[in-house]
């Protein structure tokens, strides 16, 4: 019998299958996103004790199946439980959103260690620092970069003109083009959303930042919210559907 593969993993989603089994989706460090079946998970306290809940960081033991696209989950050992994430509805809303957008933008079995580390860092950030719209925008921008969807923010996506120093022009964000458009090029797109130059500057700073920024006082709440809403629309455009966690999150991020 083949030796099971072992990798750190974050539980993204889990749902019941039959009377005793569960289907579980993980983002792993070494093998990308994996969906597998955990036989007897509802009854086994030894192999899966409290380790198949979302927000759990585990050591996953799994084996690929020859007859199914689902992996066979041998067991999970808890590495870290993000206890503070479930301490309030606000934290649950933010953490659920980070999980869903990471899940939506990552492909099955596409190994991306930086993507795994980014989600882990995001959950740790909420665990240790709480929530903010700044976290959302910073997380979204880096996630888009790591997943291969980085928007162009420094120059017009169509003509290449830079926005810096053009204070009298109106600029917008195009979902279709994947970046900002100048006033002239914006007229060629119906779906363009206007963005202030201040928002463009903040988004550019966050896109270049090495880690998650923890100083919300440096940016205005209105600018951060405009950034987040533009990025949320872009993510939903890329995945072709609305995010289930977005309305729940909006109730809190509007007040952050």
GROMACS .gro file of C-alpha atoms in nm:
model
  256
    1UNK     CA    1   0.000   0.000   0.000
    2UNK     CA    2   0.145   0.342  -0.095
    3UNK     CA    3   0.270   0.562   0.187
    4UNK     CA    4   0.033   0.856   0.251
    5UNK     CA    5   0.155   1.203   0.164
    6UNK     CA    6   0.187   1.448   0.453
    7UNK     CA    7   0.162   1.826   0.427
    8UNK     CA    8   0.053   2.126   0.635
    9UNK     CA    9  -0.294   2.234   0.525
   10UNK     CA   10  -0.572   2.478   0.608
   11UNK     CA   11  -0.930   2.351   0.607
   12UNK     CA   12  -1.127   2.565   0.362
   13UNK     CA   13  -1.462   2.385   0.355
   14UNK     CA   14  -1.620   2.064   0.481
   15UNK     CA   15  -1.961   1.909   0.430
   16UNK     CA   16  -2.138   1.584   0.518
   17UNK     CA   17  -2.142   1.291   0.279
   18UNK     CA   18  -2.371   1.006   0.369
   19UNK     CA   19  -2.425   0.902   0.727
   20UNK     CA   20  -2.067   0.894   0.849
   21UNK     CA   21  -1.832   1.054   0.594
   22UNK     CA   22  -1.725   1.408   0.509
   23UNK     CA   23  -1.593   1.578   0.198
   24UNK     CA   24  -1.321   1.827   0.289
   25UNK     CA   25  -1.141   2.090   0.082
   26UNK     CA   26  -0.792   2.190   0.197
   27UNK     CA   27  -0.536   2.443   0.084
   28UNK     CA   28  -0.208   2.261   0.132
   29UNK     CA   29   0.146   2.393   0.146
   30UNK     CA   30   0.298   2.129  -0.082
   31UNK     CA   31   0.021   2.012  -0.317
   32UNK     CA   32  -0.208   2.309  -0.376
   33UNK     CA   33  -0.580   2.276  -0.318
   34UNK     CA   34  -0.700   1.924  -0.246
   35UNK     CA   35  -1.052   1.789  -0.204
   36UNK     CA   36  -1.087   1.451  -0.038
   37UNK     CA   37  -1.317   1.215   0.143
   38UNK     CA   38  -1.273   1.146   0.513
   39UNK     CA   39  -1.431   0.806   0.575
   40UNK     CA   40  -1.605   0.777   0.910
   41UNK     CA   41  -1.516   1.137   0.998
   42UNK     CA   42  -1.843   1.190   1.184
   43UNK     CA   43  -1.771   0.898   1.416
   44UNK     CA   44  -1.390   0.881   1.439
   45UNK     CA   45  -1.256   1.074   1.738
   46UNK     CA   46  -0.904   0.943   1.692
   47UNK     CA   47  -0.823   1.029   1.328
   48UNK     CA   48  -1.023   1.349   1.289
   49UNK     CA   49  -1.081   1.488   1.638
   50UNK     CA   50  -1.173   1.857   1.593
   51UNK     CA   51  -0.944   1.883   1.289
   52UNK     CA   52  -1.190   1.918   1.002
   53UNK     CA   53  -1.342   2.252   1.099
   54UNK     CA   54  -1.277   2.561   0.881
   55UNK     CA   55  -0.991   2.784   1.004
   56UNK     CA   56  -0.800   2.477   1.131
   57UNK     CA   57  -0.431   2.442   1.045
   58UNK     CA   58  -0.346   2.072   1.031
   59UNK     CA   59  -0.092   1.816   0.922
   60UNK     CA   60  -0.287   1.637   0.652
   61UNK     CA   61  -0.224   1.272   0.563
   62UNK     CA   62  -0.378   1.176   0.229
   63UNK     CA   63  -0.351   0.943  -0.066
   64UNK     CA   64  -0.469   0.988  -0.424
   65UNK     CA   65  -0.738   0.753  -0.551
   66UNK     CA   66  -0.711   0.570  -0.882
   67UNK     CA   67  -1.087   0.556  -0.928
   68UNK     CA   68  -1.196   0.901  -0.810
   69UNK     CA   69  -1.096   1.265  -0.830
   70UNK     CA   70  -1.134   1.276  -0.452
   71UNK     CA   71  -0.827   1.202  -0.245
   72UNK     CA   72  -0.854   0.959   0.046
   73UNK     CA   73  -0.799   1.142   0.375
   74UNK     CA   74  -0.617   0.912   0.619
   75UNK     CA   75  -0.612   1.160   0.905
   76UNK     CA   76  -0.538   1.510   1.031
   77UNK     CA   77  -0.334   1.629   1.326
   78UNK     CA   78  -0.406   1.976   1.458
   79UNK     CA   79  -0.118   2.222   1.436
   80UNK     CA   80  -0.307   2.540   1.525
   81UNK     CA   81  -0.662   2.637   1.611
   82UNK     CA   82  -0.740   3.003   1.549
   83UNK     CA   83  -0.950   3.038   1.862
   84UNK     CA   84  -0.992   3.416   1.845
   85UNK     CA   85  -1.134   3.396   1.492
   86UNK     CA   86  -1.461   3.263   1.627
   87UNK     CA   87  -1.478   3.509   1.918
   88UNK     CA   88  -1.704   3.750   1.728
   89UNK     CA   89  -1.922   3.760   1.417
   90UNK     CA   90  -1.702   4.036   1.279
   91UNK     CA   91  -1.390   3.817   1.289
   92UNK     CA   92  -1.581   3.523   1.145
   93UNK     CA   93  -1.702   3.744   0.858
   94UNK     CA   94  -1.352   3.868   0.774
   95UNK     CA   95  -1.185   3.528   0.807
   96UNK     CA   96  -1.457   3.360   0.600
   97UNK     CA   97  -1.405   3.617   0.325
   98UNK     CA   98  -1.027   3.559   0.317
   99UNK     CA   99  -1.090   3.185   0.295
  100UNK     CA  100  -1.349   3.213   0.018
  101UNK     CA  101  -1.150   3.444  -0.210
  102UNK     CA  102  -0.838   3.229  -0.165
  103UNK     CA  103  -1.041   2.918  -0.245
  104UNK     CA  104  -1.199   3.085  -0.549
  105UNK     CA  105  -0.870   3.207  -0.699
  106UNK     CA  106  -0.665   2.891  -0.639
  107UNK     CA  107  -0.677   2.591  -0.872
  108UNK     CA  108  -0.702   2.227  -0.775
  109UNK     CA  109  -0.353   2.079  -0.730
  110UNK     CA  110  -0.178   2.403  -0.830
  111UNK     CA  111   0.111   2.412  -0.584
  112UNK     CA  112   0.165   2.765  -0.454
  113UNK     CA  113   0.351   2.781  -0.126
  114UNK     CA  114   0.334   3.161  -0.115
  115UNK     CA  115  -0.045   3.147  -0.150
  116UNK     CA  116  -0.067   2.904   0.140
  117UNK     CA  117   0.158   3.126   0.353
  118UNK     CA  118  -0.049   3.433   0.258
  119UNK     CA  119  -0.374   3.276   0.382
  120UNK     CA  120  -0.204   3.155   0.697
  121UNK     CA  121  -0.064   3.504   0.760
  122UNK     CA  122  -0.406   3.658   0.699
  123UNK     CA  123  -0.575   3.432   0.954
  124UNK     CA  124  -0.294   3.495   1.203
  125UNK     CA  125  -0.331   3.869   1.147
  126UNK     CA  126  -0.701   3.861   1.240
  127UNK     CA  127  -0.623   3.633   1.533
  128UNK     CA  128  -0.365   3.874   1.673
  129UNK     CA  129  -0.477   4.219   1.553
  130UNK     CA  130  -0.847   4.206   1.479
  131UNK     CA  131  -1.019   4.326   1.161
  132UNK     CA  132  -1.002   4.629   0.933
  133UNK     CA  133  -1.076   4.735   0.576
  134UNK     CA  134  -0.702   4.794   0.540
  135UNK     CA  135  -0.643   4.424   0.598
  136UNK     CA  136  -0.901   4.337   0.332
  137UNK     CA  137  -0.748   4.560   0.064
  138UNK     CA  138  -0.391   4.454   0.142
  139UNK     CA  139  -0.484   4.086   0.145
  140UNK     CA  140  -0.684   4.113  -0.178
  141UNK     CA  141  -0.404   4.285  -0.368
  142UNK     CA  142  -0.136   4.035  -0.269
  143UNK     CA  143  -0.369   3.741  -0.329
  144UNK     CA  144  -0.443   3.865  -0.682
  145UNK     CA  145  -0.070   3.894  -0.747
  146UNK     CA  146   0.007   3.544  -0.616
  147UNK     CA  147  -0.282   3.390  -0.808
  148UNK     CA  148  -0.180   3.553  -1.137
  149UNK     CA  149  -0.451   3.821  -1.158
  150UNK     CA  150  -0.254   4.129  -1.051
  151UNK     CA  151  -0.431   4.446  -1.175
  152UNK     CA  152  -0.230   4.726  -1.338
  153UNK     CA  153  -0.250   5.030  -1.112
  154UNK     CA  154   0.035   5.260  -1.215
  155UNK     CA  155  -0.053   5.322  -1.580
  156UNK     CA  156  -0.357   5.317  -1.805
  157UNK     CA  157  -0.416   4.956  -1.904
  158UNK     CA  158  -0.494   5.054  -2.264
  159UNK     CA  159  -0.271   5.349  -2.362
  160UNK     CA  160   0.001   5.323  -2.095
  161UNK     CA  161  -0.032   5.680  -1.968
  162UNK     CA  162   0.057   5.729  -1.600
  163UNK     CA  163  -0.189   5.895  -1.362
  164UNK     CA  164   0.061   6.066  -1.133
  165UNK     CA  165   0.067   6.442  -1.179
  166UNK     CA  166  -0.260   6.447  -1.373
  167UNK     CA  167  -0.476   6.593  -1.097
  168UNK     CA  168  -0.747   6.729  -1.329
  169UNK     CA  169  -0.819   6.402  -1.508
  170UNK     CA  170  -1.077   6.140  -1.407
  171UNK     CA  171  -0.952   5.784  -1.378
  172UNK     CA  172  -1.142   5.459  -1.344
  173UNK     CA  173  -1.097   5.086  -1.280
  174UNK     CA  174  -1.192   4.844  -1.558
  175UNK     CA  175  -1.289   4.490  -1.463
  176UNK     CA  176  -1.257   4.378  -1.823
  177UNK     CA  177  -0.912   4.527  -1.879
  178UNK     CA  178  -0.780   4.436  -1.536
  179UNK     CA  179  -0.654   4.774  -1.428
  180UNK     CA  180  -0.695   5.151  -1.430
  181UNK     CA  181  -0.795   5.351  -1.736
  182UNK     CA  182  -0.739   5.717  -1.812
  183UNK     CA  183  -1.030   5.950  -1.884
  184UNK     CA  184  -1.012   5.899  -2.259
  185UNK     CA  185  -0.987   5.520  -2.247
  186UNK     CA  186  -1.257   5.497  -1.977
  187UNK     CA  187  -1.506   5.635  -2.230
  188UNK     CA  188  -1.459   5.313  -2.431
  189UNK     CA  189  -1.573   5.087  -2.147
  190UNK     CA  190  -1.920   5.073  -1.991
  191UNK     CA  191  -1.820   4.882  -1.677
  192UNK     CA  192  -1.553   5.128  -1.557
  193UNK     CA  193  -1.587   5.244  -1.195
  194UNK     CA  194  -1.440   5.585  -1.107
  195UNK     CA  195  -1.149   5.590  -0.862
  196UNK     CA  196  -1.003   5.893  -0.688
  197UNK     CA  197  -0.634   5.963  -0.732
  198UNK     CA  198  -0.593   5.920  -0.356
  199UNK     CA  199  -0.738   5.571  -0.381
  200UNK     CA  200  -0.509   5.486  -0.673
  201UNK     CA  201  -0.211   5.599  -0.465
  202UNK     CA  202  -0.311   5.386  -0.166
  203UNK     CA  203  -0.379   5.080  -0.381
  204UNK     CA  204  -0.038   5.123  -0.541
  205UNK     CA  205   0.131   5.139  -0.200
  206UNK     CA  206  -0.050   4.832  -0.075
  207UNK     CA  207   0.031   4.640  -0.391
  208UNK     CA  208   0.403   4.706  -0.339
  209UNK     CA  209   0.401   4.627   0.034
  210UNK     CA  210   0.588   4.311   0.137
  211UNK     CA  211   0.345   4.205   0.409
  212UNK     CA  212   0.005   4.286   0.554
  213UNK     CA  213  -0.010   4.649   0.669
  214UNK     CA  214  -0.115   4.710   1.029
  215UNK     CA  215  -0.139   5.090   1.049
  216UNK     CA  216  -0.490   5.189   0.934
  217UNK     CA  217  -0.449   5.546   1.065
  218UNK     CA  218  -0.221   5.618   0.768
  219UNK     CA  219  -0.514   5.593   0.524
  220UNK     CA  220  -0.865   5.735   0.530
  221UNK     CA  221  -1.157   5.496   0.584
  222UNK     CA  222  -1.331   5.620   0.267
  223UNK     CA  223  -1.026   5.550   0.050
  224UNK     CA  224  -0.976   5.203   0.196
  225UNK     CA  225  -1.340   5.115   0.143
  226UNK     CA  226  -1.328   5.238  -0.218
  227UNK     CA  227  -1.019   5.022  -0.272
  228UNK     CA  228  -1.182   4.714  -0.119
  229UNK     CA  229  -1.504   4.752  -0.319
  230UNK     CA  230  -1.312   4.788  -0.647
  231UNK     CA  231  -1.106   4.477  -0.568
  232UNK     CA  232  -1.413   4.280  -0.457
  233UNK     CA  233  -1.582   4.358  -0.791
  234UNK     CA  234  -1.265   4.256  -0.977
  235UNK     CA  235  -1.240   3.924  -0.792
  236UNK     CA  236  -1.606   3.844  -0.857
  237UNK     CA  237  -1.557   3.932  -1.225
  238UNK     CA  238  -1.260   3.694  -1.249
  239UNK     CA  239  -1.439   3.399  -1.086
  240UNK     CA  240  -1.770   3.467  -1.265
  241UNK     CA  241  -1.994   3.467  -0.959
  242UNK     CA  242  -2.081   3.657  -0.646
  243UNK     CA  243  -1.903   3.564  -0.325
  244UNK     CA  244  -2.131   3.419  -0.059
  245UNK     CA  245  -1.933   3.581   0.223
  246UNK     CA  246  -1.943   3.934   0.073
  247UNK     CA  247  -2.287   4.046   0.204
  248UNK     CA  248  -2.204   3.915   0.554
  249UNK     CA  249  -1.870   4.094   0.545
  250UNK     CA  250  -2.018   4.418   0.415
  251UNK     CA  251  -2.224   4.463   0.730
  252UNK     CA  252  -1.900   4.498   0.925
  253UNK     CA  253  -1.647   4.646   0.678
  254UNK     CA  254  -1.877   4.942   0.618
  255UNK     CA  255  -1.824   5.037   0.981
  256UNK     CA  256  -1.447   4.972   0.999
   0.00000   0.00000   0.00000
